Coordinates of C-alpha atoms and ligand atoms in Angstrom, one line a residue:
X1 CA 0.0 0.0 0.0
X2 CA 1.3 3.2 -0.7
X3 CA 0.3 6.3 1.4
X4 CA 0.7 9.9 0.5
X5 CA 0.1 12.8 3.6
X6 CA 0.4 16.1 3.0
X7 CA 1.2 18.0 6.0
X8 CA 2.5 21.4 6.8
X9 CA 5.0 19.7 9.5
X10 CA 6.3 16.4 8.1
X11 CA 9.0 16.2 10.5
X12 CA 6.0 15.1 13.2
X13 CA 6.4 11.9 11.2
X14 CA 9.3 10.1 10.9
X15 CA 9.8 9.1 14.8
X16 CA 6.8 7.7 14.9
X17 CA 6.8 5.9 11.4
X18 CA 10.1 4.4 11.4
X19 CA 10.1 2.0 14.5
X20 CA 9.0 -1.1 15.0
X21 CA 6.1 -3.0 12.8
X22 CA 5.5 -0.1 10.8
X23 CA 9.4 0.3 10.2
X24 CA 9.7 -3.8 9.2
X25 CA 6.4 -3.2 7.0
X26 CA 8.3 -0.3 4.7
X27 CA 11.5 -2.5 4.7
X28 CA 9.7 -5.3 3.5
X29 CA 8.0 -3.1 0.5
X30 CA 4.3 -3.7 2.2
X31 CA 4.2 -0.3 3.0
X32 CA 5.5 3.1 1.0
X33 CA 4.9 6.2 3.0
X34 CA 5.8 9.6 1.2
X35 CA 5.6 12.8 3.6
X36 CA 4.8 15.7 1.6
X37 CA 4.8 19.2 2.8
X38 CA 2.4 21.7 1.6
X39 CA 4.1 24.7 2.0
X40 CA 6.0 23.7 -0.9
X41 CA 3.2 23.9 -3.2
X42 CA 2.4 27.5 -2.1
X43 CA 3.3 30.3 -4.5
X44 CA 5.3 34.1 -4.0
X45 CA 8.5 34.7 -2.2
X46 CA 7.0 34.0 1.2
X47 CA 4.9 30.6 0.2
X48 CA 1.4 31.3 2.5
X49 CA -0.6 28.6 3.2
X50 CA -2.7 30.2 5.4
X51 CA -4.9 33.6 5.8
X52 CA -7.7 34.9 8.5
X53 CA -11.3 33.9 7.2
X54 CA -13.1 36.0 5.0
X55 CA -16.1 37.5 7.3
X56 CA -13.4 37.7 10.2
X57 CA -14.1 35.8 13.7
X58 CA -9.8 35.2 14.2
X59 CA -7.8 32.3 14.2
X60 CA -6.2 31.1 10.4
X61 CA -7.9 29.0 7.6
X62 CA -5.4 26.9 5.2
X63 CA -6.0 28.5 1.5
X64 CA -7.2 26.3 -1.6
X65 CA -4.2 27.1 -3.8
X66 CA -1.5 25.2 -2.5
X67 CA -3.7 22.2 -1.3
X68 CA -5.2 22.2 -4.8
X69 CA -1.5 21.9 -6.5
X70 CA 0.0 19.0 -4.2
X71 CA -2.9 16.9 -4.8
X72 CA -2.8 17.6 -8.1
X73 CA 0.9 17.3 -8.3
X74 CA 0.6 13.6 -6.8
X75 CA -2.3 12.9 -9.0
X76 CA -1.8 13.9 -12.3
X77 CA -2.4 10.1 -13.7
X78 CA -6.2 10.5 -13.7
X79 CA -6.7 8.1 -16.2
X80 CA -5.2 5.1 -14.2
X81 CA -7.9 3.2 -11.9
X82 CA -5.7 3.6 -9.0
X83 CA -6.0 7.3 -9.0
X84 CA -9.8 6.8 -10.1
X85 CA -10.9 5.3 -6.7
X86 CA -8.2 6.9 -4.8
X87 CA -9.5 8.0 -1.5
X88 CA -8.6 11.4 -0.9
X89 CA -9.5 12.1 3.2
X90 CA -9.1 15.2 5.1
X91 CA -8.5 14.7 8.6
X92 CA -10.5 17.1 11.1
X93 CA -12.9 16.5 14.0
X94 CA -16.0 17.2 11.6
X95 CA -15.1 14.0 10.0
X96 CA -16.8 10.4 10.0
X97 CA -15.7 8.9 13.2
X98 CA -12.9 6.6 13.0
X99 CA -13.3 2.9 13.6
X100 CA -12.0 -0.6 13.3
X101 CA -14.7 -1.1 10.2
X102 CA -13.3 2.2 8.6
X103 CA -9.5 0.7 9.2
X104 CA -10.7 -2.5 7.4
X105 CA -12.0 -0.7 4.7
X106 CA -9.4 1.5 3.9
X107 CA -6.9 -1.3 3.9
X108 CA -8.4 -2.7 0.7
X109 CA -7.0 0.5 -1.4
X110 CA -3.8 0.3 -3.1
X111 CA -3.3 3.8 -2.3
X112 CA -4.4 6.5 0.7
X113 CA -3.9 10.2 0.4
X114 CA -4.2 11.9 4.0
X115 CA -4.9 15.7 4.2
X116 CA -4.2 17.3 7.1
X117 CA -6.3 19.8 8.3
X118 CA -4.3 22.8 10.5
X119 CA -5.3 26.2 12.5
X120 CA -9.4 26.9 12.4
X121 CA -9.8 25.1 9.2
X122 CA -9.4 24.3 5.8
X123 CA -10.9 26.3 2.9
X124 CA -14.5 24.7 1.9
X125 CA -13.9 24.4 -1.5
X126 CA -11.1 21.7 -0.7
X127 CA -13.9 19.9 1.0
X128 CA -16.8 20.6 -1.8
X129 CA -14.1 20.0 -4.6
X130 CA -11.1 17.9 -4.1
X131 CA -11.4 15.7 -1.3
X132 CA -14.0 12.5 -1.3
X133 CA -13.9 11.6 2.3
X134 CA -13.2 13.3 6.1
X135 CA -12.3 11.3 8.9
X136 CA -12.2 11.8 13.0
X137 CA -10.3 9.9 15.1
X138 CA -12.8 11.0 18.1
X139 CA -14.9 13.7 19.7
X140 CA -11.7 15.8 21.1
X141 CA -10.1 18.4 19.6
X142 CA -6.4 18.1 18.5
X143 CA -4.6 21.1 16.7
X144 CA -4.2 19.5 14.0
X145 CA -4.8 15.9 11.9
X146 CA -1.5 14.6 11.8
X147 CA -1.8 12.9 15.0
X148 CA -5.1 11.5 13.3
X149 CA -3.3 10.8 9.9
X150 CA -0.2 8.4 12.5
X151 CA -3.3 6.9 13.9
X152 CA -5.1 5.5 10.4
X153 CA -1.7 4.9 9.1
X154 CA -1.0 2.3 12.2
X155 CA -4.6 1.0 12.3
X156 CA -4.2 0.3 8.4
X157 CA -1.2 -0.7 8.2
X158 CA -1.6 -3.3 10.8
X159 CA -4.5 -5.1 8.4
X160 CA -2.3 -5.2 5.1
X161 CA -1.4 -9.1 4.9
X162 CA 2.3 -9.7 5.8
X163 CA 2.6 -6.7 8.2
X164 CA 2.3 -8.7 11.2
X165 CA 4.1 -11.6 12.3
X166 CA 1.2 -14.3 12.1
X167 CA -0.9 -13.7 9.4
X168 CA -4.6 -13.8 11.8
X169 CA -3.0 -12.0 14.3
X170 CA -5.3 -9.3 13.8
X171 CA -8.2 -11.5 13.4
X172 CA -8.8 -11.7 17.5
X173 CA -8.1 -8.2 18.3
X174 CA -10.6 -6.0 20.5
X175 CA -13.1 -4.6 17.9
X176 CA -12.0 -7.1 15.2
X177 CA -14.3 -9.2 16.3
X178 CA -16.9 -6.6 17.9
X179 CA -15.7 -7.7 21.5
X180 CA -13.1 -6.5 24.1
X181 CA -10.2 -9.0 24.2
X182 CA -10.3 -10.7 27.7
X183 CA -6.7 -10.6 30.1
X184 CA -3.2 -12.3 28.6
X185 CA -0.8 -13.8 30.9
X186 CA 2.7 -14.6 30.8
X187 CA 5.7 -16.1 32.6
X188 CA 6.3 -16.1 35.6
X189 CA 3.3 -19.1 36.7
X190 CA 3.0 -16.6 39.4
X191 CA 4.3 -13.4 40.0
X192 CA 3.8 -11.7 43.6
X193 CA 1.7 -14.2 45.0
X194 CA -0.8 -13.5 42.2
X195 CA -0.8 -16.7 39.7
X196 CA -2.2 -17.2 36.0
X197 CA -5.1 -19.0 35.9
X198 CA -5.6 -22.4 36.0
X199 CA -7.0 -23.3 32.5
X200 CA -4.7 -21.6 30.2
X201 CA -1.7 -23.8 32.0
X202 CA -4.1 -27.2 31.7
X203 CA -2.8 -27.5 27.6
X204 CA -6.7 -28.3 26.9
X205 CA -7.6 -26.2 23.9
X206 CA -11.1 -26.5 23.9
X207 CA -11.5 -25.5 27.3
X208 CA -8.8 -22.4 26.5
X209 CA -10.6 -21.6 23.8
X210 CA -14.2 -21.4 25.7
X211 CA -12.6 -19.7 28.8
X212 CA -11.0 -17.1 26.5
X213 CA -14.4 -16.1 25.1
X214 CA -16.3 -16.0 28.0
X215 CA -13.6 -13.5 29.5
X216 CA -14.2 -11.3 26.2
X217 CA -17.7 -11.5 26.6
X218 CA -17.1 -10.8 30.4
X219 CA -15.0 -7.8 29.9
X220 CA -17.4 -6.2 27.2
X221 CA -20.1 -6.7 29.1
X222 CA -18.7 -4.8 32.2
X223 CA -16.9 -1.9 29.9
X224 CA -18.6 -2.0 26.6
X225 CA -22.0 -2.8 26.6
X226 CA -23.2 -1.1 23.5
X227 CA -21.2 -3.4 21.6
X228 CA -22.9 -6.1 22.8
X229 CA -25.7 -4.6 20.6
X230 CA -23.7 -5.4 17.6
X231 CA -21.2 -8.0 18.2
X232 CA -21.8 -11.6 16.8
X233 CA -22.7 -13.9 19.3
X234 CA -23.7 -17.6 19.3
X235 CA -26.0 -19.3 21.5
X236 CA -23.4 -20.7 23.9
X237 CA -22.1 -16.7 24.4
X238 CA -25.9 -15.6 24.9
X239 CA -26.1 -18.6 27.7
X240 CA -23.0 -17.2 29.1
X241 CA -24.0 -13.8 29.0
X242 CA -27.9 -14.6 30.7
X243 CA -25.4 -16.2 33.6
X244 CA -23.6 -12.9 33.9
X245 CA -26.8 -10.2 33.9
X246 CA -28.0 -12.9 36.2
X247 CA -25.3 -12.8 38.6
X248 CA -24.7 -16.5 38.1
X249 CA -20.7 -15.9 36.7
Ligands
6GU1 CL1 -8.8 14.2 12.4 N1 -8.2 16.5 13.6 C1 -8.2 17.4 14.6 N2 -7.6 18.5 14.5 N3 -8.7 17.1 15.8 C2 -9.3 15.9 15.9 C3 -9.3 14.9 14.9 C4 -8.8 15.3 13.7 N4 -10.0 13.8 15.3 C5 -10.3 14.1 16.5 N5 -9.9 15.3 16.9

């Protein structure tokens, strides 16, 4: 997958970026990430980006102009289907909220451009003309979207096949499967006087397996009820979660 942001700080980046999974995933050519920086794609001696709003009411709003020429800069293939279906998102807090279903998505696209949003705003007509999709990371305001362009960028990246170790490691994650993940233990068998529970040291599978989802379910139900609402559930975790609401577990 190849990802394009366009940022007026791309030196927030690069820490962030080049370590660990996401560092292994460029390596390994699953990943191409190319920082651009808008303020180069702004015109005159002092390349603006930014001006007050027409109408006044303070703070700055990033001008059309230069947004206008880096997309169209990175995009000037129209003709290819890539660039056809090639999501372009602007990151601000008016966006569609951010979720595990919107990482899955996104991660089918060969290619991402990531806008992000700076100061009081963005100029509408980048909204009403160029881009084709805004996106929140949550209901909190954060002074700018590159924070929120790291975050999609891990959440996606994370889904590409090959990116992490075991192919279906993802496949159990909290969300993935519209549940909480339950509690993971490791060595030491007991650590402070506090051991790890019987069952995952008895090497029965099945029973693993059961107790595993019955501590999801558990741990949803007591933090996360709403997804409940949505989650798919089979008989067995409605019996289980009766026994709960009842008391019973
Ligand atoms: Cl995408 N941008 C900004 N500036 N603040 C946010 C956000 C984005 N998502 C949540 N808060």
């Amino acid at each position: 997958m190849h990802i394009d942001i366009l940022t007026l700080f791309p030196e927030m980046f690069p820490g962030y970026l080049n370590e660990s999974i996401l560092k292994r995933a460029q390596a390994a050519g699953l990943l191409q990430i190319e920082l651009h920086n808008i303020r180069d794609y702004a015109s005159g001696k002092h390349r603006v980006t930014d001006e007050p709003p027409y109408g006044g009411g303070g703070g700055m709003v990033l001008k059309p102009g230069p947004i206008f020429s880096a997309v169209e800069s990175l995009i000037s293939n129209r003709q290819s289907p890539t660039v056809a279906r090639l999501p372009i998102i602007l990151l601000t807090p008016q966006g569609r909220p951010f979720t595990q279903k919107v990482a899955q998505e996104l991660a089918q696209h060969e290619r991402l451009l990531l806008l992000c949003g700076r100061y009081e705003g963005v100029d509408e007509r980048v909204r009403q003309h160029l881009v084709t999709d805004e996106i929140s990371i949550g209901d909190f305001v954060l002074t700018g979207g590159e924070l929120a362009a790291m975050v999609i960028v891990d959440a996606v990246a994370r889904l590409i096949p090959g990116v992490l170790g075991a192919e279906d490691a993802a496949e159990d994650d909290s969300h993935a499967t519209g549940l909480l993940e339950g509690p993971h233990y490791t060595r030491p068998e007991t650590f402070r006087s506090w051991s790890v529970p019987e069952v995952l040291r008895s090497g029965h599978a099945a029973n693993i397996a059961r107790w595993r989802r019955e501590q999801a379910l558990r741990r949803t139900w007591q933090r996360r009820p709403d997804l409940l609402l949505t989650a798919e559930l089979s008989d067995e975790d409605r019996w289980f979660l009766g026994k709960l609401a009842a008391g019973e577990r």
